[in-house]
Tab-separated table of C-alpha atoms in Angstrom:
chain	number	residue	atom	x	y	z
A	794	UNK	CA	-53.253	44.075	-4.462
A	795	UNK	CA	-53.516	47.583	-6.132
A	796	UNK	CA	-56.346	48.134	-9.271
A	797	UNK	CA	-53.433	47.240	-11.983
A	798	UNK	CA	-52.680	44.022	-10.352
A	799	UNK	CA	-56.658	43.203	-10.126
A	800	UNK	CA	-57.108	43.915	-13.673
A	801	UNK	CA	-54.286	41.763	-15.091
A	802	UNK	CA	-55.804	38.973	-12.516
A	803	UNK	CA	-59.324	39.851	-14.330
A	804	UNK	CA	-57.378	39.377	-17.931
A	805	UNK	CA	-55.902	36.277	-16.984
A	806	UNK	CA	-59.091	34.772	-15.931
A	807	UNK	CA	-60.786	35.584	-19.509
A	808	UNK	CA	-57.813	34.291	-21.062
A	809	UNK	CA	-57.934	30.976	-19.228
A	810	UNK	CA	-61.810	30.446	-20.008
A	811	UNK	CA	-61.069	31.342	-23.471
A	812	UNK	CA	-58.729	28.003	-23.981
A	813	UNK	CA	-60.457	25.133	-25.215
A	814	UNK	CA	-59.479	21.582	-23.126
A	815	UNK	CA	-58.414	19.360	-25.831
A	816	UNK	CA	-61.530	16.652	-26.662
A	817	UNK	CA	-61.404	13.249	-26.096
A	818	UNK	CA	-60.561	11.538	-29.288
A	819	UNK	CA	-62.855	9.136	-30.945
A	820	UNK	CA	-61.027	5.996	-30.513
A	821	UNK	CA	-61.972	7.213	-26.441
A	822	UNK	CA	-65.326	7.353	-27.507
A	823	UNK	CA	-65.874	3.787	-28.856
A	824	UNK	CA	-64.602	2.397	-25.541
A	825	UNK	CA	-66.301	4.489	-23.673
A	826	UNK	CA	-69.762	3.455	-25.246
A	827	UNK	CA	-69.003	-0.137	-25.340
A	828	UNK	CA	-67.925	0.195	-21.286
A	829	UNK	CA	-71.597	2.316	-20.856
A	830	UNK	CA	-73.225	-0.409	-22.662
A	831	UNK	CA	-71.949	-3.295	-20.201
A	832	UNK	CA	-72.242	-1.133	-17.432
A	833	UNK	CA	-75.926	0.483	-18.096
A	834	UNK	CA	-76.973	-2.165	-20.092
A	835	UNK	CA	-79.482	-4.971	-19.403
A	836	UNK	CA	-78.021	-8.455	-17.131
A	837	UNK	CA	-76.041	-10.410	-19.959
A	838	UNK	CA	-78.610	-13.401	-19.324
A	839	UNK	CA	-81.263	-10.998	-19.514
A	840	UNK	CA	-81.701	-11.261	-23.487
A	841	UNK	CA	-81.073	-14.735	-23.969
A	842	UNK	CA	-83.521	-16.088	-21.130
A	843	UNK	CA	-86.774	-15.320	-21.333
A	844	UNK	CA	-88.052	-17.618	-18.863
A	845	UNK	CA	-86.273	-15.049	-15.781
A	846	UNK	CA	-84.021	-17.277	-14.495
A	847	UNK	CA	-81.320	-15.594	-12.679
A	848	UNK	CA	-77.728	-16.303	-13.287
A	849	UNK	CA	-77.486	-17.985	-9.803
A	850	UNK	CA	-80.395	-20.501	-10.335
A	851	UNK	CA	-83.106	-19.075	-8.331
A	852	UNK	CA	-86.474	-18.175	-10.044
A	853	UNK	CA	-86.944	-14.973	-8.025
A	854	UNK	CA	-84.196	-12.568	-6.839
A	855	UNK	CA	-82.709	-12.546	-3.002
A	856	UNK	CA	-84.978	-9.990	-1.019
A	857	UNK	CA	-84.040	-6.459	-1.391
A	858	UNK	CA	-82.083	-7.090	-4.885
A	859	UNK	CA	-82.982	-6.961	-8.441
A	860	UNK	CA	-81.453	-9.434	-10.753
A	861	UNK	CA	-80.952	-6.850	-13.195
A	862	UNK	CA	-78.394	-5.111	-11.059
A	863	UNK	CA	-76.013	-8.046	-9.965
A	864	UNK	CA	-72.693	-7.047	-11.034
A	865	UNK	CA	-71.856	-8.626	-14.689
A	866	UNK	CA	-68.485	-9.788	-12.362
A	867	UNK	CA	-70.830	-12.122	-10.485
A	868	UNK	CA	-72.206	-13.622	-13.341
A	869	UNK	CA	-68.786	-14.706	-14.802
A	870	UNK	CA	-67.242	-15.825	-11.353
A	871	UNK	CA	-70.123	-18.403	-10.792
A	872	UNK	CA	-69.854	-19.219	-14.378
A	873	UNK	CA	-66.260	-19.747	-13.955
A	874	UNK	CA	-66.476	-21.944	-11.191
A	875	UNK	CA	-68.726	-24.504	-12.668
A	876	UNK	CA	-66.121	-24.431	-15.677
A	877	UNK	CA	-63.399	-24.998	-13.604
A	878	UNK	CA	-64.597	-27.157	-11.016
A	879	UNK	CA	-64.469	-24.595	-7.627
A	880	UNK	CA	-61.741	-22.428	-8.666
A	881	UNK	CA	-63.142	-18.776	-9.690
A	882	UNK	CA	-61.064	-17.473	-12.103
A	883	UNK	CA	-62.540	-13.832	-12.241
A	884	UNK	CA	-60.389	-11.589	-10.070
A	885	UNK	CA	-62.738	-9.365	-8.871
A	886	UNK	CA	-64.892	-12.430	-7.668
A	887	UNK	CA	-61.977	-14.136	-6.312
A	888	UNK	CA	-61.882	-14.264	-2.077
A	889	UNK	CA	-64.903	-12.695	-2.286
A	890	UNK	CA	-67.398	-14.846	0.218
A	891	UNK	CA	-70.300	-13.813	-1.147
A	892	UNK	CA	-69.515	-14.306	-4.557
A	893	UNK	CA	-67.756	-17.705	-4.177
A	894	UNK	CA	-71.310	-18.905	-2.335
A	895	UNK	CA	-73.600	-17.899	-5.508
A	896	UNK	CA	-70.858	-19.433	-7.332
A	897	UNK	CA	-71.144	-22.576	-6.100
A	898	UNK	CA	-75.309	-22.563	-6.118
A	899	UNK	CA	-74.581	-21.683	-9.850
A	900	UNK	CA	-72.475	-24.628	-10.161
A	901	UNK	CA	-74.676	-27.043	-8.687
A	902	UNK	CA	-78.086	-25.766	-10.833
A	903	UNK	CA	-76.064	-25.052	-13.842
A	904	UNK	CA	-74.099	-26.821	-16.285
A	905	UNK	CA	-71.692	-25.327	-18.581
A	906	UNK	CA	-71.776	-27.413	-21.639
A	907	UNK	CA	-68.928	-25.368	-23.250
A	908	UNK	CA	-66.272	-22.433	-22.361
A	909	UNK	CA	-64.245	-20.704	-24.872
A	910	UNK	CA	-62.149	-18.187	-24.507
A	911	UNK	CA	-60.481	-16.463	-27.276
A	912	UNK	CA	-57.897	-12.965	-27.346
A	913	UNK	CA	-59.565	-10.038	-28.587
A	914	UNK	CA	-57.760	-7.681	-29.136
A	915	UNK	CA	-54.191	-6.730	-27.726
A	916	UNK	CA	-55.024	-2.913	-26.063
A	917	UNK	CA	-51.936	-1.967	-25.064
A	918	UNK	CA	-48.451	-3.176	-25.289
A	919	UNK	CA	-45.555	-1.675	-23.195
A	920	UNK	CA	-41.663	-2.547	-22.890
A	921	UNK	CA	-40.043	-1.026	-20.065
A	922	UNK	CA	-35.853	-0.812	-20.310
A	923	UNK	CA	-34.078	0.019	-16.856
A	924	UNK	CA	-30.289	0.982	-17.174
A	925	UNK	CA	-28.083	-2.605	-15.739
A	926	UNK	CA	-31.769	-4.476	-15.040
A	927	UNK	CA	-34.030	-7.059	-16.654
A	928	UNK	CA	-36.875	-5.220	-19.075
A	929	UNK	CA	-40.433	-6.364	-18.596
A	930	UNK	CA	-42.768	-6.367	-21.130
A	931	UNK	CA	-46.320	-5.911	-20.275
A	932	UNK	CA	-49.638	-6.137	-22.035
A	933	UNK	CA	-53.153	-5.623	-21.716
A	934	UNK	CA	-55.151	-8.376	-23.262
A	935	UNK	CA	-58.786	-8.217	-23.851
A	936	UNK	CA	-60.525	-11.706	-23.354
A	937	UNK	CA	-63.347	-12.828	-25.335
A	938	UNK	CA	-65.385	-15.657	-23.006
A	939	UNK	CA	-67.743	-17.499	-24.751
A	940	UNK	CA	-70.451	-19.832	-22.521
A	941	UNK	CA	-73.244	-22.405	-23.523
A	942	UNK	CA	-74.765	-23.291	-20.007
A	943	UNK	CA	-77.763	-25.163	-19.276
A	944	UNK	CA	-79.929	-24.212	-16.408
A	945	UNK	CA	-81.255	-26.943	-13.668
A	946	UNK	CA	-84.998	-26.638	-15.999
A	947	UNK	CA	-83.015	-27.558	-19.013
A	948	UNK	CA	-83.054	-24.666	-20.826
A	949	UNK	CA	-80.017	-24.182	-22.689
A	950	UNK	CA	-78.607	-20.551	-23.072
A	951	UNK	CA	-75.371	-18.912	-24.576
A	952	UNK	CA	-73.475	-15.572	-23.810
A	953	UNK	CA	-70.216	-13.728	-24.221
A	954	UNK	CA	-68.712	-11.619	-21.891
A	955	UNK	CA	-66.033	-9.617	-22.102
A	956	UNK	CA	-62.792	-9.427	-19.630
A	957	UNK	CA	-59.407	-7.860	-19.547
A	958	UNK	CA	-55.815	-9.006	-18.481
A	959	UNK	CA	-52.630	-7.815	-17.751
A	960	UNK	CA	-49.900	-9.840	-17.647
A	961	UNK	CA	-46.165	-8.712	-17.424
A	962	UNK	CA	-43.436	-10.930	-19.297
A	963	UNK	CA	-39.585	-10.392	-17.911
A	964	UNK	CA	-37.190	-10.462	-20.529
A	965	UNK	CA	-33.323	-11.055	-20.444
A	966	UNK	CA	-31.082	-9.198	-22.595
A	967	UNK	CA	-28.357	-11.792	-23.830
B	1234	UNK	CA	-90.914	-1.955	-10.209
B	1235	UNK	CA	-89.030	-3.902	-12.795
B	1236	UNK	CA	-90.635	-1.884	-15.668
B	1237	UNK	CA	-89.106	1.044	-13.643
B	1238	UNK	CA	-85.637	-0.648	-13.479
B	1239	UNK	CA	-86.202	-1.077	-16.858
B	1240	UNK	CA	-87.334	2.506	-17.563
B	1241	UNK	CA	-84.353	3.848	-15.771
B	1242	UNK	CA	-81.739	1.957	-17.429
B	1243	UNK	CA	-83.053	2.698	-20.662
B	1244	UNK	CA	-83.132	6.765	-19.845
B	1245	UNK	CA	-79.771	6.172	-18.355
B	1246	UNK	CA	-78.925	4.950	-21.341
B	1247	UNK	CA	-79.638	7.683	-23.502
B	1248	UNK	CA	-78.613	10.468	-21.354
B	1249	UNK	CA	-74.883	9.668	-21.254
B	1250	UNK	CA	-73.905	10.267	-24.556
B	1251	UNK	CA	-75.257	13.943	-24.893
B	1252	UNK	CA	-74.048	14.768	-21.053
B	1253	UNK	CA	-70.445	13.410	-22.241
B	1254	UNK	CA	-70.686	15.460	-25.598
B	1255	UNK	CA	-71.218	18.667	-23.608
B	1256	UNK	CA	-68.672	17.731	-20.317
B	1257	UNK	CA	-66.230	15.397	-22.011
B	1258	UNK	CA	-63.591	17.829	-22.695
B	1259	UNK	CA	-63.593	19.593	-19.596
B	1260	UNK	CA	-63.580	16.115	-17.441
B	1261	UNK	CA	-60.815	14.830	-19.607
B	1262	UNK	CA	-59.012	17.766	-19.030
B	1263	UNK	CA	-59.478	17.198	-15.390
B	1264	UNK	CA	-58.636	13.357	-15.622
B	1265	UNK	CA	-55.057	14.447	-17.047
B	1266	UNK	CA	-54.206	16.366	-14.164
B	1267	UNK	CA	-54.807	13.609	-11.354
B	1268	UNK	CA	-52.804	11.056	-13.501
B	1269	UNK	CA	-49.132	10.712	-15.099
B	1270	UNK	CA	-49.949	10.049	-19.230
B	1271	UNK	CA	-52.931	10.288	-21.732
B	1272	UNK	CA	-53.700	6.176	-21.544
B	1273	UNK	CA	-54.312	6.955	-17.568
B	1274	UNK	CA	-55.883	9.828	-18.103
B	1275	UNK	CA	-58.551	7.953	-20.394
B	1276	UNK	CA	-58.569	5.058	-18.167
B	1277	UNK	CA	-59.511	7.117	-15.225
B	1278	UNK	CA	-62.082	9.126	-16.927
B	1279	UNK	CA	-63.861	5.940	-18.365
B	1280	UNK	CA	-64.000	3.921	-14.220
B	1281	UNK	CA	-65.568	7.800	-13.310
B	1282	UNK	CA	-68.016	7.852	-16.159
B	1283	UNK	CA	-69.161	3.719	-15.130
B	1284	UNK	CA	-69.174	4.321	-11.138
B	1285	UNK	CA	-70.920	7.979	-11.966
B	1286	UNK	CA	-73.580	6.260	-13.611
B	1287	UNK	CA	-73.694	3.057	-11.513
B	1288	UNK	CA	-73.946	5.334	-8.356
B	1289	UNK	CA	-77.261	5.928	-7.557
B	1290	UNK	CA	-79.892	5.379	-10.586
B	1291	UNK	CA	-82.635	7.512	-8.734
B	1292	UNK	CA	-80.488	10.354	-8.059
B	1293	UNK	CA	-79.323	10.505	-11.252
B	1294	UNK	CA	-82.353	10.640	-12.856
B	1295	UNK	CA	-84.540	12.896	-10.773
B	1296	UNK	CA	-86.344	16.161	-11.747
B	1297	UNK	CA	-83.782	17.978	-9.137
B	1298	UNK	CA	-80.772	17.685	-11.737
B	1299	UNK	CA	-82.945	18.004	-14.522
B	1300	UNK	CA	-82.279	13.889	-15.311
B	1301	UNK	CA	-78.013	14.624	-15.355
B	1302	UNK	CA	-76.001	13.865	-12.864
B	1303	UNK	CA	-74.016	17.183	-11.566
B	1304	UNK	CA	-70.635	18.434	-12.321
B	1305	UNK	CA	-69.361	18.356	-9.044
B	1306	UNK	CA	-70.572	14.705	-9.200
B	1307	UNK	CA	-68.358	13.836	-11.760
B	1308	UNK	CA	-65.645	15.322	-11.177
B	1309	UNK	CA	-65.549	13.894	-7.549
B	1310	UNK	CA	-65.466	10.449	-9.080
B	1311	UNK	CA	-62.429	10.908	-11.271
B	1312	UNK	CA	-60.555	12.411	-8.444
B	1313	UNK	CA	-61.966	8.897	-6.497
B	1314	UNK	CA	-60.645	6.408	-9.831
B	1315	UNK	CA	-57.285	8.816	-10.247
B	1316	UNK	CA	-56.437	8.188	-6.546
B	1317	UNK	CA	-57.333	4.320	-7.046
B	1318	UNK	CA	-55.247	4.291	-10.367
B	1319	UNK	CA	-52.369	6.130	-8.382
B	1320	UNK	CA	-52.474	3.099	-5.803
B	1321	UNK	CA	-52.368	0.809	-8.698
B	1322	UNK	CA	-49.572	2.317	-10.249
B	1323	UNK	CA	-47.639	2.499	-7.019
B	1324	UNK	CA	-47.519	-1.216	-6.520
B	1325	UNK	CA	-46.799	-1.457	-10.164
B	1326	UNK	CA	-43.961	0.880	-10.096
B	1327	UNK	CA	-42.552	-1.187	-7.025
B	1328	UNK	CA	-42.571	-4.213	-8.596
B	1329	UNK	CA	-40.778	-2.254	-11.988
B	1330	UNK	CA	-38.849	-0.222	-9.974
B	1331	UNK	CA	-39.240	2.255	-12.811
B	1332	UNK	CA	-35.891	4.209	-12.977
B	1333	UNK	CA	-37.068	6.309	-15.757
B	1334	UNK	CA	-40.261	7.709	-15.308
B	1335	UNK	CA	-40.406	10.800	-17.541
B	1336	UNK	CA	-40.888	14.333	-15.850
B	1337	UNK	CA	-44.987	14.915	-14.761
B	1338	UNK	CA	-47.230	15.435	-17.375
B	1339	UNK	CA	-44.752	15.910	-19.940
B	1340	UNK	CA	-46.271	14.129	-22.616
B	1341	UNK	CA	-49.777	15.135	-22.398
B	1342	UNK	CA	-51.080	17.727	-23.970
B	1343	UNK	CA	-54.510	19.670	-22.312
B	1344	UNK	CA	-55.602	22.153	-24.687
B	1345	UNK	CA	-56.570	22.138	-28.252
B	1346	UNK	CA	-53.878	24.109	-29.811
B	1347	UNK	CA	-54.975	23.587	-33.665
B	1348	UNK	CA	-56.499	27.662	-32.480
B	1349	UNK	CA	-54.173	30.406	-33.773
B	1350	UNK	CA	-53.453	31.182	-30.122
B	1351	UNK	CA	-50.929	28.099	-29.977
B	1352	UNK	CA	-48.017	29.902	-28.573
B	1353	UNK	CA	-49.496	31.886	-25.887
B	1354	UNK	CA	-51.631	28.843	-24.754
B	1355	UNK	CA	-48.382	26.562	-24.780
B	1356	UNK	CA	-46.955	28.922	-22.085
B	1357	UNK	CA	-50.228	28.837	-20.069
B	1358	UNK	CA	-50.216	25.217	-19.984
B	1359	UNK	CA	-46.887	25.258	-19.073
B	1360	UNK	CA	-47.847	27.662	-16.620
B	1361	UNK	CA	-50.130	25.542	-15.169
B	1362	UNK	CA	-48.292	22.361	-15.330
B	1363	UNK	CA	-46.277	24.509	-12.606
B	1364	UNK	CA	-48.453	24.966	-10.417
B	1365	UNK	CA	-48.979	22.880	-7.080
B	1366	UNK	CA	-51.766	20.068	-7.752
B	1367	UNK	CA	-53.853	21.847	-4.971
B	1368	UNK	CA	-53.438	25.179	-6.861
B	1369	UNK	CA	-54.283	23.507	-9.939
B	1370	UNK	CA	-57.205	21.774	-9.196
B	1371	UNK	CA	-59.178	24.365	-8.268
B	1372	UNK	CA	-58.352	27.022	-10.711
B	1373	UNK	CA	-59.350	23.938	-13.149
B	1374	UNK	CA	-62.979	23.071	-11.572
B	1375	UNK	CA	-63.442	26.879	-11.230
B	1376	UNK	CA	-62.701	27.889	-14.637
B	1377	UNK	CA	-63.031	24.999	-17.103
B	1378	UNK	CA	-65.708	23.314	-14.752
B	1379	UNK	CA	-67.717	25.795	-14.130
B	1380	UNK	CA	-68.090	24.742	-10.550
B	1381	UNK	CA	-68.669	27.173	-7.937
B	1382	UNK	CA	-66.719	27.231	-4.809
B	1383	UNK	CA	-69.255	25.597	-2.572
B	1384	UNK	CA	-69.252	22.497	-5.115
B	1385	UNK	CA	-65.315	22.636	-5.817
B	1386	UNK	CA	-65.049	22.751	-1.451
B	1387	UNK	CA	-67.171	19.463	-1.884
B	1388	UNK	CA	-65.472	17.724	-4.911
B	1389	UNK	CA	-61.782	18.290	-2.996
B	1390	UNK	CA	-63.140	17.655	0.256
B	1391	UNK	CA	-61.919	21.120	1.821
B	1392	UNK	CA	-63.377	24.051	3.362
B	1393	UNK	CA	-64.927	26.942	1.062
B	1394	UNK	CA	-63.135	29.386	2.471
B	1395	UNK	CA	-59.503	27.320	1.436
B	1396	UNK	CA	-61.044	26.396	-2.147
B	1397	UNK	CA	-61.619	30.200	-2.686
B	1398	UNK	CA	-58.226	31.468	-1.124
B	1399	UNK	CA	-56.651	28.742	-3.754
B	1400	UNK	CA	-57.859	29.997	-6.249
B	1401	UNK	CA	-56.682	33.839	-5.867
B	1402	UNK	CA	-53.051	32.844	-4.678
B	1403	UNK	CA	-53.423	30.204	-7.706
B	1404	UNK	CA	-54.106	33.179	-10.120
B	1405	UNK	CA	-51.714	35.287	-8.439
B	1406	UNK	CA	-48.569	32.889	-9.045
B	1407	UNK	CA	-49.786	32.622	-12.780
B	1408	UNK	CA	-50.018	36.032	-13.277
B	1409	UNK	CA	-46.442	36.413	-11.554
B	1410	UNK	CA	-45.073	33.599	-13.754
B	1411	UNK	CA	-46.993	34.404	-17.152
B	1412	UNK	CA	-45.246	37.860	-18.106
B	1413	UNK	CA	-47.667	40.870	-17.470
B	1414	UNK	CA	-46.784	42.212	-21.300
B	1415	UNK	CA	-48.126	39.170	-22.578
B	1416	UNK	CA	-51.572	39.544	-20.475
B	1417	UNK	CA	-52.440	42.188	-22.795
């Protein structure tokens, strides 16, 4: 590479670092805090019980973990399976042995009075059209589960917690 | 020890949102190049900002970083939800069988053009767009990331010597591509 050729490569370096990456935009922003928030946040149960019971029953955490950093997934599986009767709806708790075991000590200590769950909000919303083929239609629907459980001292407690779907609808052209 | 926990979440909690302020472009920027369209791109930088500070608590808040977690970090985990979002999208597009998927990055956009220099930066990003990905990647962790070639070698998982020999033949095929009248 001869001195010309360096010095354009030395010009097209400054002109690269002088481009600005386009920002995120601040609808980006207001999921991205609300995600943080779950995910740095304090244990949904955490605010609403103050007598430190854990979401699977016990009064003190397994050895080596800290209540506060079971996975919000967790809490909702064995939440789930008391509301449905042994069937974990959460899909990141489902198959999972581990999961499905705290889920059932949940079930048997706590009682889920009531389970709501209402849509949210509709986050994204896709129809895909293929020459000579069906289109599918898929969305991504954001799940608003609300719980009143009661916990095997009788304390009563209610949370929300927030999950996401995506479900994909063929459709037929007539 | 749970007044620590507590501690730590609660710093952890603050320092996000001014360590996103000050990287968020430059990450997002990366995030568009591992994925296909501007929803993935957002998707993938918002699973590598949760795992990134899910990780490891004690690392990321230790004296040694100076209570952020590093660059290199970061950008390591959005290459790790990009590839996991690829997967995703792979069974997806099977069960789709997506016969129109537009050309690569066509519709996303990676640099703020609202600056007078919107032509000339239009052809770089075009430029870029171009490139191979494993061209790409490191001329964008080098110059937009600030990383140096030791911490780009660890981000991509390659030997220093490779991640620096990228980069020149990376800056090479731009220069050949971009015109060298316009480089003045």
């Amino acid at each position: 590479m001869n001195s010309s050729e360096d010095s354009n490569i030395s010009l097209l370096e400054q002109e690269l670092a002088s481009l600005r990456p386009l920002p995120p935009n601040p609808e980006f922003m207001l999921r991205l805090s609300k995600r943080m928030a779950r995910a740095t946040g304090p244990a949904p149960l955490l605010e609403e019980n103050t007598a430190q019971v854990t979401p699977f029953g016990a009064k003190t955490p397994a050895k080596g973990r800290s209540w506060q950093k079971l996975a919000p997934w967790a809490v909702a599986a064995s939440v789930s399976v008391a509301a449905t009767g042994g069937y974990i709806i959460n899909q990141r708790g489902k198959g999972d042995p581990v999961a499905q075991q705290r889920a059932e000590r949940s079930a048997a200590l706590n009682q889920v009075l009531t389970a709501q769950r209402e849509v949210q909000a509709v986050k994204k919303e896709e129809i895909t059209i293929l020459p000579n083929q069906d289109a599918t239609r898929t969305i991504r629907l954001q799940y608003n589960n609300h719980y009143q459980v009661q916990d095997g001292n009788g304390q009563q407690f209610h949370y929300h917690y927030p999950t996401e779907e995506t479900i994909v609808i063929p459709m037929r052209f007539r | 020890m749970q007044n620590t926990t507590t501690t730590s979440r609660h710093q952890l909690e603050e320092t996000w949102k001014p360590w996103f302020a000050k990287h968020g472009s430059r990450l997002l920027m990366f995030a568009r190049q591992q994925t296909r369209s501007e929803a993935d791109a957002e998707d993938v930088l918002q699973d590598a900002m949760v795992r990134l500070w899910k990780s490891d608590m004690v690392e990321l808040i230790s004296e040694e970083n100076a209570g952020e977690p590093s660059l290199a970090a970061a950008f390591t985990q959005i290459r790790r939800a990009a590839i996991d979002q690829a997967r995703k999208n792979i069974r997806r597009a099977n069960r789709e069988d997506r016969a129109l998927e537009m050309d690569e990055y066509s519709d996303v956009v990676w640099f703020d053009n609202s600056l007078e220099l919107d032509e000339r930066s239009a052809q770089i990003e075009t430029a870029l767009k171009t490139l191979p990905d494993y061209y790409r990647e490191v001329i964008t962790l080098k110059i937009w990331g600030d990383l140096t070639f030791e911490e780009i070698a660890e981000t991509l998982d390659i030997p220093m010597n490779t991640a620096a020999s990228r980069y020149r033949y990376a800056l090479e095929k731009l220069r050949r591509t971009l015109t060298p009248a316009k480089l003045s």
